[in-house]
Short mmCIF file of C-alpha atoms in Angstrom, two decimals:
data_model
loop_
_atom_site.label_atom_id
_atom_site.label_comp_id
_atom_site.label_asym_id
_atom_site.label_seq_id
_atom_site.Cartn_x
_atom_site.Cartn_y
_atom_site.Cartn_z
CA UNK A 1 121.28 141.21 56.91
CA UNK A 2 118.98 143.01 54.44
CA UNK A 3 119.08 147.14 53.71
CA UNK A 4 116.62 148.66 51.71
CA UNK A 5 117.13 152.56 51.08
CA UNK A 6 115.02 154.92 49.42
CA UNK A 7 116.60 158.41 49.37
CA UNK A 8 114.35 160.48 48.11
CA UNK A 9 111.73 161.37 51.68
CA UNK A 10 109.41 163.78 49.46
CA UNK A 11 109.18 164.69 45.80
CA UNK A 12 106.59 167.15 43.97
CA UNK A 13 105.58 166.06 40.68
CA UNK A 14 103.21 167.83 38.02
CA UNK A 15 100.09 165.83 37.04
CA UNK A 16 100.21 164.04 34.10
CA UNK A 17 104.07 163.43 34.42
CA UNK A 18 105.84 160.23 34.49
CA UNK A 19 107.72 159.99 37.72
CA UNK A 20 110.62 157.41 38.93
CA UNK A 21 111.06 156.76 42.84
CA UNK A 22 114.44 155.37 43.95
CA UNK A 23 115.11 152.39 45.94
CA UNK A 24 118.65 150.29 46.48
CA UNK A 25 119.09 147.29 48.24
CA UNK A 26 122.01 145.25 50.12
CA UNK A 27 121.60 141.65 50.46
CA UNK A 28 124.13 138.62 50.70
CA UNK A 29 120.81 136.39 49.12
CA UNK A 30 121.25 135.00 45.86
CA UNK A 31 117.10 134.81 45.81
CA UNK A 32 114.76 137.60 46.68
CA UNK A 33 111.73 139.42 45.98
CA UNK A 34 111.10 143.01 45.45
CA UNK A 35 108.08 144.72 46.18
CA UNK A 36 106.51 148.18 45.83
CA UNK A 37 103.83 149.63 48.10
CA UNK A 38 101.56 152.35 48.21
CA UNK A 39 100.07 153.64 51.59
CA UNK A 40 97.55 156.32 51.28
CA UNK A 41 96.94 158.92 54.04
CA UNK A 42 94.16 156.15 55.14
CA UNK A 43 97.10 153.86 56.35
CA UNK A 44 95.94 151.00 54.21
CA UNK A 45 99.03 149.16 52.45
CA UNK A 46 98.57 148.38 48.91
CA UNK A 47 100.48 145.76 46.59
CA UNK A 48 101.62 147.75 43.53
CA UNK A 49 103.96 145.36 41.32
CA UNK A 50 106.64 142.71 42.23
CA UNK A 51 109.88 141.60 40.81
CA UNK A 52 112.10 138.60 41.27
CA UNK A 53 115.56 138.48 41.49
CA UNK A 54 115.97 135.80 38.42
CA UNK A 55 113.12 137.67 36.24
CA UNK A 56 115.02 138.82 33.32
CA UNK A 57 112.15 140.91 32.45
CA UNK A 58 111.38 144.18 34.11
CA UNK A 59 108.25 143.73 35.90
CA UNK A 60 105.06 145.63 34.48
CA UNK A 61 101.47 146.56 35.85
CA UNK A 62 99.43 149.05 34.02
CA UNK A 63 100.67 152.38 34.65
CA UNK A 64 103.70 151.22 37.10
CA UNK A 65 106.94 149.06 35.97
CA UNK A 66 109.91 148.59 37.89
CA UNK A 67 113.50 149.43 36.77
CA UNK A 68 115.02 146.23 37.79
CA UNK A 69 119.14 146.76 37.36
CA UNK A 70 120.32 143.48 39.27
CA UNK A 71 124.03 144.50 39.27
CA UNK A 72 123.49 147.92 40.77
CA UNK A 73 121.17 146.53 43.32
CA UNK A 74 118.52 148.93 42.38
CA UNK A 75 114.56 148.39 41.85
CA UNK A 76 112.90 152.06 40.64
CA UNK A 77 109.79 152.33 40.63
CA UNK A 78 108.09 154.40 37.57
CA UNK A 79 104.77 155.20 37.43
CA UNK A 80 103.53 156.93 34.15
CA UNK A 81 101.71 159.84 33.31
CA UNK A 82 100.69 160.31 37.18
CA UNK A 83 97.19 161.24 38.38
CA UNK A 84 96.16 162.94 41.75
CA UNK A 85 94.99 159.87 43.61
CA UNK A 86 99.01 158.85 43.42
CA UNK A 87 99.65 161.32 46.01
CA UNK A 88 100.60 158.74 48.78
CA UNK A 89 103.90 157.07 50.94
CA UNK A 90 105.39 154.62 48.51
CA UNK A 91 107.29 151.81 50.10
CA UNK A 92 109.74 149.80 48.61
CA UNK A 93 110.50 146.47 50.20
CA UNK A 94 112.26 143.27 49.88
CA UNK A 95 111.93 139.26 51.38
CA UNK A 96 114.53 136.40 50.86
CA UNK A 97 112.80 133.91 48.98
CA UNK A 98 110.74 132.22 51.80
CA UNK A 99 111.37 128.78 50.23
CA UNK A 100 114.22 128.53 52.28
CA UNK A 101 112.44 129.16 55.24
CA UNK A 102 112.65 132.85 55.59
CA UNK A 103 108.63 134.99 55.52
CA UNK A 104 110.75 138.57 57.08
CA UNK A 105 109.45 141.15 54.28
CA UNK A 106 111.68 144.71 55.06
CA UNK A 107 110.41 148.17 53.99
CA UNK A 108 112.55 151.03 53.40
CA UNK A 109 112.10 154.61 54.88
CA UNK A 110 109.51 155.52 52.10
CA UNK A 111 108.79 158.59 49.59
CA UNK A 112 105.80 160.93 50.35
CA UNK A 113 105.17 161.35 46.34
CA UNK A 114 102.20 164.46 46.26
CA UNK A 115 100.73 165.51 42.87
CA UNK A 116 100.09 169.12 41.65
CA UNK A 117 96.96 169.93 40.07
CA UNK I 1 88.72 147.09 49.23
CA UNK I 2 90.98 144.94 51.39
CA UNK I 3 90.56 141.39 51.39
CA UNK I 4 92.45 141.38 54.85
CA UNK I 5 89.71 142.85 57.31
CA UNK I 6 91.15 144.16 61.05
CA UNK I 7 89.13 145.24 63.87
CA UNK I 8 88.90 147.85 65.46
CA UNK I 9 89.71 150.55 63.17
CA UNK I 10 90.98 152.79 66.09
CA UNK I 11 91.02 151.86 69.78
CA UNK I 12 92.14 153.90 72.53
CA UNK I 13 93.01 151.90 76.45
CA UNK I 14 94.82 152.44 79.67
CA UNK I 15 98.11 151.36 80.97
CA UNK I 16 96.22 149.16 82.48
CA UNK I 17 93.58 147.70 79.87
CA UNK I 18 93.49 143.93 78.53
CA UNK I 19 92.09 144.32 74.89
CA UNK I 20 92.32 142.22 71.79
CA UNK I 21 93.38 143.54 68.19
CA UNK I 22 91.63 140.76 65.47
CA UNK I 23 92.52 140.22 61.59
CA UNK I 24 90.57 137.77 59.03
CA UNK I 25 91.19 136.73 55.68
CA UNK I 26 89.27 134.61 53.42
CA UNK I 27 91.70 134.32 50.84
CA UNK I 28 93.29 130.59 51.73
CA UNK I 29 96.78 132.34 52.44
CA UNK I 30 98.41 130.15 55.26
CA UNK I 31 101.26 132.83 56.53
CA UNK I 32 99.92 135.76 58.54
CA UNK I 33 101.57 138.84 59.76
CA UNK I 34 101.49 141.15 62.81
CA UNK I 35 103.24 144.90 61.86
CA UNK I 36 104.20 147.70 64.10
CA UNK I 37 103.75 151.48 61.93
CA UNK I 38 104.99 154.24 64.04
CA UNK I 39 104.11 157.87 62.05
CA UNK I 40 106.28 158.70 59.45
CA UNK I 41 108.25 155.37 59.98
CA UNK I 42 108.07 152.21 57.86
CA UNK I 43 105.94 148.97 59.44
CA UNK I 44 108.15 146.72 61.75
CA UNK I 45 107.41 143.38 61.91
CA UNK I 46 106.73 142.15 64.83
CA UNK I 47 105.16 138.51 64.47
CA UNK I 48 104.95 135.77 61.49
CA UNK I 49 102.79 133.01 61.61
CA UNK I 50 103.31 129.88 58.98
CA UNK I 51 100.51 127.05 58.63
CA UNK I 52 98.94 128.51 62.11
CA UNK I 53 102.46 127.96 64.12
CA UNK I 54 104.49 131.00 65.46
CA UNK I 55 107.30 131.21 62.86
CA UNK I 56 109.16 134.45 63.66
CA UNK I 57 109.14 136.59 66.68
CA UNK I 58 110.77 140.12 66.63
CA UNK I 59 111.96 140.37 69.94
CA UNK I 60 108.59 141.79 70.74
CA UNK I 61 107.87 142.63 74.40
CA UNK I 62 105.75 139.86 76.01
CA UNK I 63 103.09 142.64 76.73
CA UNK I 64 102.37 141.52 72.79
CA UNK I 65 101.02 138.17 72.54
CA UNK I 66 99.44 137.02 69.39
CA UNK I 67 97.56 133.79 68.53
CA UNK I 68 96.39 132.29 65.78
CA UNK I 69 93.33 130.02 66.09
CA UNK I 70 92.44 128.78 62.66
CA UNK I 71 93.92 129.58 59.05
CA UNK I 72 91.85 132.59 59.01
CA UNK I 73 92.29 134.32 62.42
CA UNK I 74 95.33 136.40 63.58
CA UNK I 75 94.75 137.79 67.10
CA UNK I 76 96.76 140.37 68.99
CA UNK I 77 96.29 140.22 72.63
CA UNK I 78 97.42 143.76 74.24
CA UNK I 79 98.46 143.90 77.82
CA UNK I 80 99.83 146.44 80.40
CA UNK I 81 100.94 148.68 77.50
CA UNK I 82 103.02 151.99 77.48
CA UNK I 83 102.49 155.20 75.74
CA UNK I 84 104.99 154.73 73.05
CA UNK I 85 103.30 151.48 71.80
CA UNK I 86 100.62 153.97 70.64
CA UNK I 87 100.93 153.06 66.95
CA UNK I 88 99.28 151.39 63.61
CA UNK I 89 99.14 148.02 63.94
CA UNK I 90 99.02 146.30 60.27
CA UNK I 91 97.73 142.70 59.88
CA UNK I 92 98.99 141.07 56.76
CA UNK I 93 98.66 137.15 54.79
CA UNK I 94 100.51 135.98 51.91
CA UNK I 95 100.56 132.05 50.36
CA UNK I 96 101.16 129.32 51.65
CA UNK I 97 105.02 129.76 52.20
CA UNK I 98 107.35 127.38 51.03
CA UNK I 99 105.24 126.52 47.44
CA UNK I 100 104.53 129.93 45.86
CA UNK I 101 107.06 131.94 44.87
CA UNK I 102 107.50 135.32 47.04
CA UNK I 103 103.91 135.77 46.79
CA UNK I 104 103.21 139.45 48.11
CA UNK I 105 101.72 140.14 51.47
CA UNK I 106 97.90 141.91 51.33
CA UNK I 107 97.37 144.40 54.14
CA UNK I 108 94.46 145.36 56.00
CA UNK I 109 93.32 148.79 57.17
CA UNK I 110 95.31 148.45 59.96
CA UNK I 111 94.52 149.59 63.62
CA UNK I 112 95.54 152.73 65.25
CA UNK I 113 95.99 152.11 68.82
CA UNK I 114 96.33 154.87 71.31
CA UNK I 115 97.91 154.00 74.78
CA UNK I 116 96.77 156.83 77.49
#
């Protein structure tokens, strides 16, 4: 069974500062993927970034980067130069390698990020 | 704009009604999903269709009935729902399972369902 833990229910960050959202996970799978999604108040789940368990380099997508520490089973999201539009709920999620027949994506409890002007 | 389209955006139904939620994608994805999300909670998986066949049913009550008429469409038929079924229902799709390296799920905007 997989478990995703996000220990920060809410965070307040000053505009233009960098922010780190924590995510730890637990799995017995050797091959898996880690994802971060953003959910504004409108409800849509927006895919931000992906890290494969065998990827040696940390993933980056624009202002988003993923601090992946496999031995510690952590996959923290870093947002640089935060903007007011970054205010939203952020979910960390994990899925085993679908090549082994499991397509289930499991979400953590989320962190509500509020950017202060 | 999302590439996964869900209709309707809002739905209010009584406990004796029959209604359907619809989801459509034209990205050529062969896996489609239904998730249920209660307020201030993470999405919870309900069903997964892989190549138009039901591959995962997370012990969902039979008052929810999924249907995948073709590779672009996914429906969720609702009948005799309870007030506690009120939630945001999210549809998602992803690339061919088994061929793509853990491709991300692309979500629609969801249907906000209220059962009265």
